[in-house]
Coordinates of C-alpha atoms in Angstrom, one line a residue:
X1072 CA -41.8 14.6 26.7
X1073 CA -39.6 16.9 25.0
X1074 CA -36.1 14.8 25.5
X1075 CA -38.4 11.9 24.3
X1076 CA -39.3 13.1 21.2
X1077 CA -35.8 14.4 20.3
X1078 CA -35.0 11.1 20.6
X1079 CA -37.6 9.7 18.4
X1080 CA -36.7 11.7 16.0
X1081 CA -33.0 11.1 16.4
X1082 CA -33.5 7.1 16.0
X1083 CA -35.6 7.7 12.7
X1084 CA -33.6 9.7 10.9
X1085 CA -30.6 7.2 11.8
X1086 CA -32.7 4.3 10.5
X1087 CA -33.7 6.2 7.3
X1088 CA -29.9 6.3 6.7
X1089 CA -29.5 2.8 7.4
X1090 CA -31.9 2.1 5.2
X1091 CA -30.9 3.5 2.4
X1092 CA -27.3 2.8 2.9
X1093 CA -29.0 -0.7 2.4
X1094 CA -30.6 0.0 -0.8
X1095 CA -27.6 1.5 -2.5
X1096 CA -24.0 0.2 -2.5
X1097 CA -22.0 -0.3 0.6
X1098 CA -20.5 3.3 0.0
X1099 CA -17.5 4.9 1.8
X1100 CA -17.4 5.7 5.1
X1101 CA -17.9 9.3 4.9
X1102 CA -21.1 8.9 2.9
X1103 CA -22.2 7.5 6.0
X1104 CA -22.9 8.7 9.9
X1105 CA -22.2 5.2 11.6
X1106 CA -18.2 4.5 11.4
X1107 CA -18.9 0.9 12.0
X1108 CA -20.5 0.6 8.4
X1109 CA -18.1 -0.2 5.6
X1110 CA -15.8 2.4 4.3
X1111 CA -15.0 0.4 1.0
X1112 CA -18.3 0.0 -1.2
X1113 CA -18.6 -3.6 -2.4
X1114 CA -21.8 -5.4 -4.7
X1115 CA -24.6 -5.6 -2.7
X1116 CA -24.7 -10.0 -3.5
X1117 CA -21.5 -10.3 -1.1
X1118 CA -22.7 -11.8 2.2
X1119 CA -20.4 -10.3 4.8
X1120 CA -18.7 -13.2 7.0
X1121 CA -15.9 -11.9 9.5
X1122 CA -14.1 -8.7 9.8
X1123 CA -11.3 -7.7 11.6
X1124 CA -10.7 -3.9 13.4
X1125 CA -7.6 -3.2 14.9
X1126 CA -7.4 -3.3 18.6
X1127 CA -10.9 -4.1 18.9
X1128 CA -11.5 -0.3 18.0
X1129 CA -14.5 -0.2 15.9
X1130 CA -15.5 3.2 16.2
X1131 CA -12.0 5.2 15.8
X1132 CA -10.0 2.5 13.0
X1133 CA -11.3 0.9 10.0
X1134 CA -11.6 -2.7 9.4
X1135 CA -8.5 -3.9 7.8
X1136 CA -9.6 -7.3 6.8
X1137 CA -13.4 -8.2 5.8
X1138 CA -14.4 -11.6 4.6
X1139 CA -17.5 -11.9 2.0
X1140 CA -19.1 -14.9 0.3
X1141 CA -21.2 -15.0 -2.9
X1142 CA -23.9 -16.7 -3.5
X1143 CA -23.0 -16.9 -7.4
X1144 CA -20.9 -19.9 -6.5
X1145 CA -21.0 -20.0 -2.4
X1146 CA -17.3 -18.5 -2.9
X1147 CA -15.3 -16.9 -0.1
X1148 CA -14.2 -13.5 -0.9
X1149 CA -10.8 -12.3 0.7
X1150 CA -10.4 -8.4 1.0
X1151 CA -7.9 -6.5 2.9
X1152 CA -7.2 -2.6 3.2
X1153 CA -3.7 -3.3 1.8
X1154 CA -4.5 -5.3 -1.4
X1155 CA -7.0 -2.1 -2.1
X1156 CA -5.0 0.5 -1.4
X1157 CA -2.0 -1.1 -3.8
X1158 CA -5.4 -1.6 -6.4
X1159 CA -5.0 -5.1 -6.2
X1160 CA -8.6 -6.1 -5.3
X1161 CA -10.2 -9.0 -3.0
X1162 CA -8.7 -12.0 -3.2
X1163 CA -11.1 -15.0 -4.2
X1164 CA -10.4 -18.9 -3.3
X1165 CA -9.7 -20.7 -6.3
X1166 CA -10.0 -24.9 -6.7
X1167 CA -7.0 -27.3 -7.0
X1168 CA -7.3 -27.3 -10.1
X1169 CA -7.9 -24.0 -11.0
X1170 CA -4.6 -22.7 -9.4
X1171 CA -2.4 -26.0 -11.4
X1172 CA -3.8 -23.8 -14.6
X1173 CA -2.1 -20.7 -13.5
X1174 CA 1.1 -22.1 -14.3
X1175 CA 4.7 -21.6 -12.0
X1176 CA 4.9 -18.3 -10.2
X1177 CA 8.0 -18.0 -11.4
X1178 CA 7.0 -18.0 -15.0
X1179 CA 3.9 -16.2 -14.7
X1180 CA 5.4 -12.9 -13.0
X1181 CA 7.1 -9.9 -13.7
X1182 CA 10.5 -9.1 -12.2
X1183 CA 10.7 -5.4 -14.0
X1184 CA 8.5 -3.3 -15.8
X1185 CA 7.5 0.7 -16.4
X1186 CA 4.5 1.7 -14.9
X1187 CA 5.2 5.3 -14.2
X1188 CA 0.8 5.9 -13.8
X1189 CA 1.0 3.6 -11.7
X1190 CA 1.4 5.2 -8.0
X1191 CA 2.1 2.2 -5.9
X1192 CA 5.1 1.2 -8.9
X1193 CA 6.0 5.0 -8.2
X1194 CA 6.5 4.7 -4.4
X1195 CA 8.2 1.4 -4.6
X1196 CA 10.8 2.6 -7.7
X1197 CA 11.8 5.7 -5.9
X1198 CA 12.6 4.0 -2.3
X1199 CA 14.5 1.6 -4.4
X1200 CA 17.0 3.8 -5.8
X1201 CA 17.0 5.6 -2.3
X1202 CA 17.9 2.5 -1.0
X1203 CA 20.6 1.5 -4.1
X1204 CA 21.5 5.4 -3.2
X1205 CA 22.0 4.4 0.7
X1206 CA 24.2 0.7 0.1
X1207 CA 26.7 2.9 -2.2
X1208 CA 27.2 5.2 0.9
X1209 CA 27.5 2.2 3.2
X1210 CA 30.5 0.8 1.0
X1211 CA 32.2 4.4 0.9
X1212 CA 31.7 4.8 5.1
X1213 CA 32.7 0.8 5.4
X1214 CA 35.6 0.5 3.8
X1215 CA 38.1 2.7 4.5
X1216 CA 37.8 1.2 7.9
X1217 CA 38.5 -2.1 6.5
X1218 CA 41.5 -1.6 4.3
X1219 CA 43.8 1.5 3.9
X1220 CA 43.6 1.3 0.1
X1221 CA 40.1 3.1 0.2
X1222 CA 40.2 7.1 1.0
X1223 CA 37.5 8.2 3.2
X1224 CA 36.0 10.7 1.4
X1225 CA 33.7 12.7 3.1
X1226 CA 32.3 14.7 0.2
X1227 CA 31.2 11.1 -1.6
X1228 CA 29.7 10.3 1.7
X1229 CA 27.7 13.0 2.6
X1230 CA 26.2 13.5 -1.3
X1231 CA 25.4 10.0 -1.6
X1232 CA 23.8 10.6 2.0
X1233 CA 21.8 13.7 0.4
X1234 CA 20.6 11.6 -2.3
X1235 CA 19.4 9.1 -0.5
X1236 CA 17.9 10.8 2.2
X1237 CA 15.7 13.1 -1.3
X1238 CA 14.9 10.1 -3.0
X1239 CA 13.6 8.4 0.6
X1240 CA 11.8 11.5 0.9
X1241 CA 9.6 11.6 -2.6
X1242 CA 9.0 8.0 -1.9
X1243 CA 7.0 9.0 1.0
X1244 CA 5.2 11.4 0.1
X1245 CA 3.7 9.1 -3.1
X1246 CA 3.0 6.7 -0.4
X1247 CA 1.0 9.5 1.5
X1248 CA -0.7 10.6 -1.7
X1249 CA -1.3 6.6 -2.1
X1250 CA -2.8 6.3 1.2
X1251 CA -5.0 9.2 0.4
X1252 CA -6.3 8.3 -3.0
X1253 CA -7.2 4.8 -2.8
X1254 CA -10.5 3.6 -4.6
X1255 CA -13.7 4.2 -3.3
X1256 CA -15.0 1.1 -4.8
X1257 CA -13.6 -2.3 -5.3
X1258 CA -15.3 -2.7 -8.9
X1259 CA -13.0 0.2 -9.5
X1260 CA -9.9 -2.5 -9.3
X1261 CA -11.7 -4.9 -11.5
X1262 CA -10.3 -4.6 -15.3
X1263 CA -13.0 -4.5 -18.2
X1264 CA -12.7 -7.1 -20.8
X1265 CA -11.7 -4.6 -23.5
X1266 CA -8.9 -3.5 -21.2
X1267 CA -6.7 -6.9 -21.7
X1268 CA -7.1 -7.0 -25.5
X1269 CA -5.4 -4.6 -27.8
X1270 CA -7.0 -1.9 -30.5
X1271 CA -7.5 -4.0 -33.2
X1272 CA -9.0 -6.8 -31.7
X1273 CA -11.6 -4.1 -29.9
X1274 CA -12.2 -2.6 -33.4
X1275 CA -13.0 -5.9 -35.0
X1276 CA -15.7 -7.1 -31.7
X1277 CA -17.2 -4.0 -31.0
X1278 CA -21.0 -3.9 -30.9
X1279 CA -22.6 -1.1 -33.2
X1280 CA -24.5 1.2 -31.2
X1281 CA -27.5 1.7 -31.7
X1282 CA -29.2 5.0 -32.9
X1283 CA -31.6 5.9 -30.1
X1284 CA -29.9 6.4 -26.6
X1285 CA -32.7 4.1 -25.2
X1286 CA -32.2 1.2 -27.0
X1287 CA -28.5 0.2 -25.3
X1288 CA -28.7 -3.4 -25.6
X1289 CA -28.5 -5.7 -22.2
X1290 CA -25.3 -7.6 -21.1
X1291 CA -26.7 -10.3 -21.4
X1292 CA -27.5 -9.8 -25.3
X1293 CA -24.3 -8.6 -26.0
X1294 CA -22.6 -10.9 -28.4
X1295 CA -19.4 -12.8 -26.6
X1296 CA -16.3 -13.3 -28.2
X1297 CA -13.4 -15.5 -28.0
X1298 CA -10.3 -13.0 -28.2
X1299 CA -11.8 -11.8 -24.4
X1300 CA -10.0 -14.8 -23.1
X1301 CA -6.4 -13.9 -24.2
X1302 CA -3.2 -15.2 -22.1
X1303 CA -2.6 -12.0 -21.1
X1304 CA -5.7 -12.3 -18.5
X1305 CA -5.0 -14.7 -15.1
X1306 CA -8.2 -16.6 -13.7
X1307 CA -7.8 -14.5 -10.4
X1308 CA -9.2 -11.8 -13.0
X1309 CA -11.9 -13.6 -14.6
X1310 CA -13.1 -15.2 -11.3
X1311 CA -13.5 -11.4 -10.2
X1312 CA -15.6 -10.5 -13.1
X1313 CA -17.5 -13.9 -12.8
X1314 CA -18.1 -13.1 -9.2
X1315 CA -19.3 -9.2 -9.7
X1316 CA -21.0 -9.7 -12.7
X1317 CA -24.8 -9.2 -11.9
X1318 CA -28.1 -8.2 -13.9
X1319 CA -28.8 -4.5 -13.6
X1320 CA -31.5 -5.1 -11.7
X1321 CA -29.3 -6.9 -8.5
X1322 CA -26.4 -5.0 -9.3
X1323 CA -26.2 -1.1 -7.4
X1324 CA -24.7 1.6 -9.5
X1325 CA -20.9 1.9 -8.9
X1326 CA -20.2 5.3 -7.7
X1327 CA -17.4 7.2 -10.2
X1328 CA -13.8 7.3 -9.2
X1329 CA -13.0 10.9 -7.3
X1330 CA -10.2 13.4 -8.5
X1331 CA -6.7 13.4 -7.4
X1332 CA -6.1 14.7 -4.3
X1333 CA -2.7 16.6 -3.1
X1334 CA -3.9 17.2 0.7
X1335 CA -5.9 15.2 2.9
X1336 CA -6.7 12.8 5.9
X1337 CA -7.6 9.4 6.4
X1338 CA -6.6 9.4 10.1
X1339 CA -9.0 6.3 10.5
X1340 CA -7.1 4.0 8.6
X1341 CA -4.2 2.3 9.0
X1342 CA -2.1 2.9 6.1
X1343 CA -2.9 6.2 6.0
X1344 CA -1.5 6.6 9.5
X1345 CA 1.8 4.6 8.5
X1346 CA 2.0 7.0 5.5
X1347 CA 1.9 10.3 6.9
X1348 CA 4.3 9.0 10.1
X1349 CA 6.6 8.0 7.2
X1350 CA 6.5 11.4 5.7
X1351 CA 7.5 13.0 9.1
X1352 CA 10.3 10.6 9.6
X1353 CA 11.5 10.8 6.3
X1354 CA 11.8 15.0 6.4
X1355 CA 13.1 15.4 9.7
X1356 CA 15.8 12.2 8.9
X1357 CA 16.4 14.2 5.3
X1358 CA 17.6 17.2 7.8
X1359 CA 20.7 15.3 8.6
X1360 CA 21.8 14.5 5.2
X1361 CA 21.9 18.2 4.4
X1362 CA 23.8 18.4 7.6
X1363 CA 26.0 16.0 7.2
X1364 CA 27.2 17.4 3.9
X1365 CA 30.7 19.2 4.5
X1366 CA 30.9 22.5 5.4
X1367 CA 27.5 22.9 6.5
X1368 CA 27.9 22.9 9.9
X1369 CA 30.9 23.4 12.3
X1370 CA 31.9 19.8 12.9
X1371 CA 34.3 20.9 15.5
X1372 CA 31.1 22.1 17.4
X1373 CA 29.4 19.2 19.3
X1374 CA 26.5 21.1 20.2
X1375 CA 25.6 21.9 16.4
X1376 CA 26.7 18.1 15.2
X1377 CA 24.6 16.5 18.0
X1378 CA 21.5 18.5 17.7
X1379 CA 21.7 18.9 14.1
X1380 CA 23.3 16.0 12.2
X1381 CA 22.6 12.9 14.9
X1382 CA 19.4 13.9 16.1
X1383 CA 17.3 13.6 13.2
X1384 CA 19.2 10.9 12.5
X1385 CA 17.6 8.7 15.4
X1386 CA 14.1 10.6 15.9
X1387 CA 13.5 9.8 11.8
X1388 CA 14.8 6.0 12.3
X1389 CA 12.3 6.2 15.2
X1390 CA 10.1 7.4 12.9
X1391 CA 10.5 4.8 10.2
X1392 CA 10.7 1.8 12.9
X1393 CA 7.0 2.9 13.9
X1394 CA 5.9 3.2 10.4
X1395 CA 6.8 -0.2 10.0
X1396 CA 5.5 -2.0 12.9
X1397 CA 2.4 0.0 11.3
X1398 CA 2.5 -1.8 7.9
X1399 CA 3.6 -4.9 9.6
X1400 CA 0.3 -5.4 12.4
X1401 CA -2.0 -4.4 9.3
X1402 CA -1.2 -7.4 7.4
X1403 CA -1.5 -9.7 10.2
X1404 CA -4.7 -11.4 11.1
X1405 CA -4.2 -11.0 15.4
X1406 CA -1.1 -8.6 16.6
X1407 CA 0.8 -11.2 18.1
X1408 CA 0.2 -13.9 14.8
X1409 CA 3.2 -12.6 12.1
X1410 CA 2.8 -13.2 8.3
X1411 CA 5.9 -14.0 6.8
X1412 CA 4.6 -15.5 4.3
X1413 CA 2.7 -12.4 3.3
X1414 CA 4.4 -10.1 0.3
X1415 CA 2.9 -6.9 2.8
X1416 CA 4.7 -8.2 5.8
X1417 CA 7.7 -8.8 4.0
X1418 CA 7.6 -5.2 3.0
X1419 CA 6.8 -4.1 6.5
X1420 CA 9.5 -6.7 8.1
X1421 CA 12.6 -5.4 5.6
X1422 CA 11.9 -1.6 6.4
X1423 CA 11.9 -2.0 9.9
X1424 CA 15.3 -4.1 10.1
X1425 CA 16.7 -0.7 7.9
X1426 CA 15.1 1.4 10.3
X1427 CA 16.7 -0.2 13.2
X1428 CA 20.1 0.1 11.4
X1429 CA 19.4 4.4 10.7
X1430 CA 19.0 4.6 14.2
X1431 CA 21.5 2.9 15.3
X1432 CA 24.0 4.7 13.6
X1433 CA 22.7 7.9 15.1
X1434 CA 22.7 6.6 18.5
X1435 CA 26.8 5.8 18.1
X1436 CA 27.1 8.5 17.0
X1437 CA 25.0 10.8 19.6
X1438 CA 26.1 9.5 22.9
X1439 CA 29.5 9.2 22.2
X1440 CA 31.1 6.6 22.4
X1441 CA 34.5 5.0 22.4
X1442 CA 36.2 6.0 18.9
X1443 CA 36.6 2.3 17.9
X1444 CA 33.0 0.8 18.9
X1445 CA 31.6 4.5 17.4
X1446 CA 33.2 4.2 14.0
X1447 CA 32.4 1.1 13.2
X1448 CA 28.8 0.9 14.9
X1449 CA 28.1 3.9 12.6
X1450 CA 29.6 2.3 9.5
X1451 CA 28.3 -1.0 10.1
X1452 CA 24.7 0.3 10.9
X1453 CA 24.5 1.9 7.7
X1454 CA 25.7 -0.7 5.5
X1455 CA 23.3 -3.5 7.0
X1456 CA 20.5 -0.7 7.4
X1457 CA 21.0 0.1 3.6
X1458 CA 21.0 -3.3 2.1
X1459 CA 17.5 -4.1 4.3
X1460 CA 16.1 -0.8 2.7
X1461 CA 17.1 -2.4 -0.6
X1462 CA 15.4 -5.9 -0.1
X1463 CA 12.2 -4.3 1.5
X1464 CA 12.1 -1.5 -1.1
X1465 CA 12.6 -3.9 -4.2
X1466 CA 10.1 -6.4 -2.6
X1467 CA 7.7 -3.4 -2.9
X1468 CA 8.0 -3.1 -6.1
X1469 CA 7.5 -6.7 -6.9
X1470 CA 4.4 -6.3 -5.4
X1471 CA 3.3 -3.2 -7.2
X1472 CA 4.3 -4.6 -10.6
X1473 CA 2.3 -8.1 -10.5
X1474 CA -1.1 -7.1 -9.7
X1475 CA -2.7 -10.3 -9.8

């Protein structure tokens, strides 16, 4: 009787937590016992559809894709853990005609911009000039094996090397601190009307407030005014407030935004994991550019240049390859259906053809081999690594600076 009633009380408190799970938003998944509930709070109207876990692991791996409908216009919601944790929000399907209003893509986005509160813009900006760092050190290890007019200069190789291999490694660690502080929320990714219009035109529709704290007037009787719709604002955006926008009484209270964190895990989630195997790739493959810097190391001493200077080389290339494939599976819908059509996948699909090239080099370099196939396998690695960095990187920040 005694194991019995444990378990009574075992299955009651469980449903107690389910139940009010229920009753309040869909919260994170550490407000919550059972790892198969959401770990993204969402309004309590969506209707859950579909959802995809990777490798069929529901208990150990987040869902990377979930699927929602709402019943404010029997709309299919779209949300995926990228999107969220580059604060781009669920994706919601849009009519014929409401995507001909949006306009050309190429007219309606932004090629460069400064966004330097912006993480994601962060992480994207500084692999970028890694990767511009990178391509110069390609052309100065290229060509003086193409023509005799260049000098090979080792010191302009191995500092352009350095600088690359720092500004590689600041990129990752934003990424891991972008990982780690995603939103809890996705009404946290939705932008209030006053956000898209300037001061003045805030000033002139603001609603007086009333004296008593009591008396805060309803949304609903809040006057509406025309300025809200400015160009500035896509339909993507309006169709999210549309689709979120709820009477107080239907609508759960939307948990506040935590602090900035500096240290952390989200080992559950995939591009957390990607994140942090990025950082470890990027510091042990920044070893070899201080290595590789002359006079470092005895470069007469094969044991020191070997272990030293190509090793990190290949075991950080490893390293990036597998954060890649990482990004890469978590965009795509089954592990053997790609998405290159898909801006994440791009990303994902760039690094990894860099990655190959990094390790490449390293692997001419370790084992040896003939002194023509090694020179050039090692120059020629690093050029076509570094321009593949490059696209991937500056892809990346495409996507970080059109939200929408």
């Amino acid at each position: 009787k005694k194991p019995q009633r444990n378990l009574t009380v075992k299955l009651t408190s469980y449903s107690q937590s389910t139940t009010t799970t229920q009753s309040k938003y869909t919260g994170p998944i550490m407000a919550s016992t059972d790892v198969r509930t959401d770990w993204v709070g969402h309004p309590d109207h969506w209707k859950e559809l579909e959802r995809r876990v990777p490798l069929r692991s529901k208990k150990r791996v987040h869902p990377t894709h979930l699927h929602f409908e709402s019943p404010n216009s029997n709309r299919k919601i779209h949300w995926n853990s990228r999107d969220h944790r580059k604060g781009r929000g669920p994706i919601i399907e849009e009519t014929e005609e409401e995507i001909e209003q949006v306009g050309h893509w190429i007219f309606s986005h932004k090629w460069w911009s400064w966004e330097p509160r912006n993480i994601s813009w962060q992480v994207a900006q500084w692999f970028t000039w890694g990767s511009i760092a990178w391509v110069i050190n390609g052309f100065l290890v290229l060509l003086p094996r193409v023509t005799t007019s260049v000098n090979n200069d080792t010191w302009a190789q191995g500092l352009s090397a350095l600088v690359g291999g720092t500004l590689f490694e600041v990129g990752a660690i934003l990424a891991y601190l972008e990982a780690l502080n995603r939103d809890e929320h996705v009404m946290h990714q939705i932008p209030r009307d006053d956000d898209d219009r300037s001061a003045s035109d805030r000033d002139k529709t603001r609603t007086p407030q009333p004296k008593k704290r009591d008396a805060d007037p309803k949304p609903s009787d809040r006057p509406k005014t025309g300025t809200q719709a400015a160009s500035k604002r896509t339909l993507r955006d309006a169709d999210r407030r549309m689709e979120m926008a709820m009477p107080r009484s239907q609508t759960s209270k939307v948990p506040e935004k935590r602090k900035f964190r500096f240290f952390g895990l989200r080992l559950s989630e995939l591009g957390f994991q990607a994140a942090l195997i990025q950082v470890f790739a990027a510091t042990v493959f920044w070893m070899s550019t201080f290595t590789g810097v002359p006079g470092v190391i005895d470069q007469s001493n094969v044991g020191q240049v070997q272990g030293l200077y190509w090793t990190p080389q290949v075991v950080g290339g490893m390293g990036f390859i597998i954060a890649s494939l990482i990004l890469m599976y978590e965009v795509q819908p089954h592990w053997w259906r790609i998405r290159p059509k898909d801006i994440g996948w791009e990303v994902g699909f760039w690094n990894l053809i860099g990655a190959l090239g990094f390790t490449l080099c390293g692997i001419f370099g370790y084992y040896g081999f003939a002194d023509k196939y090694q020179t050039w396998g090692m120059a020629l690695s690093t050029f076509w690594g570094g321009w593949a960095f490059l696209i991937g990187s500056y892809i990346q920040l495409w996507e970080a600076m059109n939200h929408n």
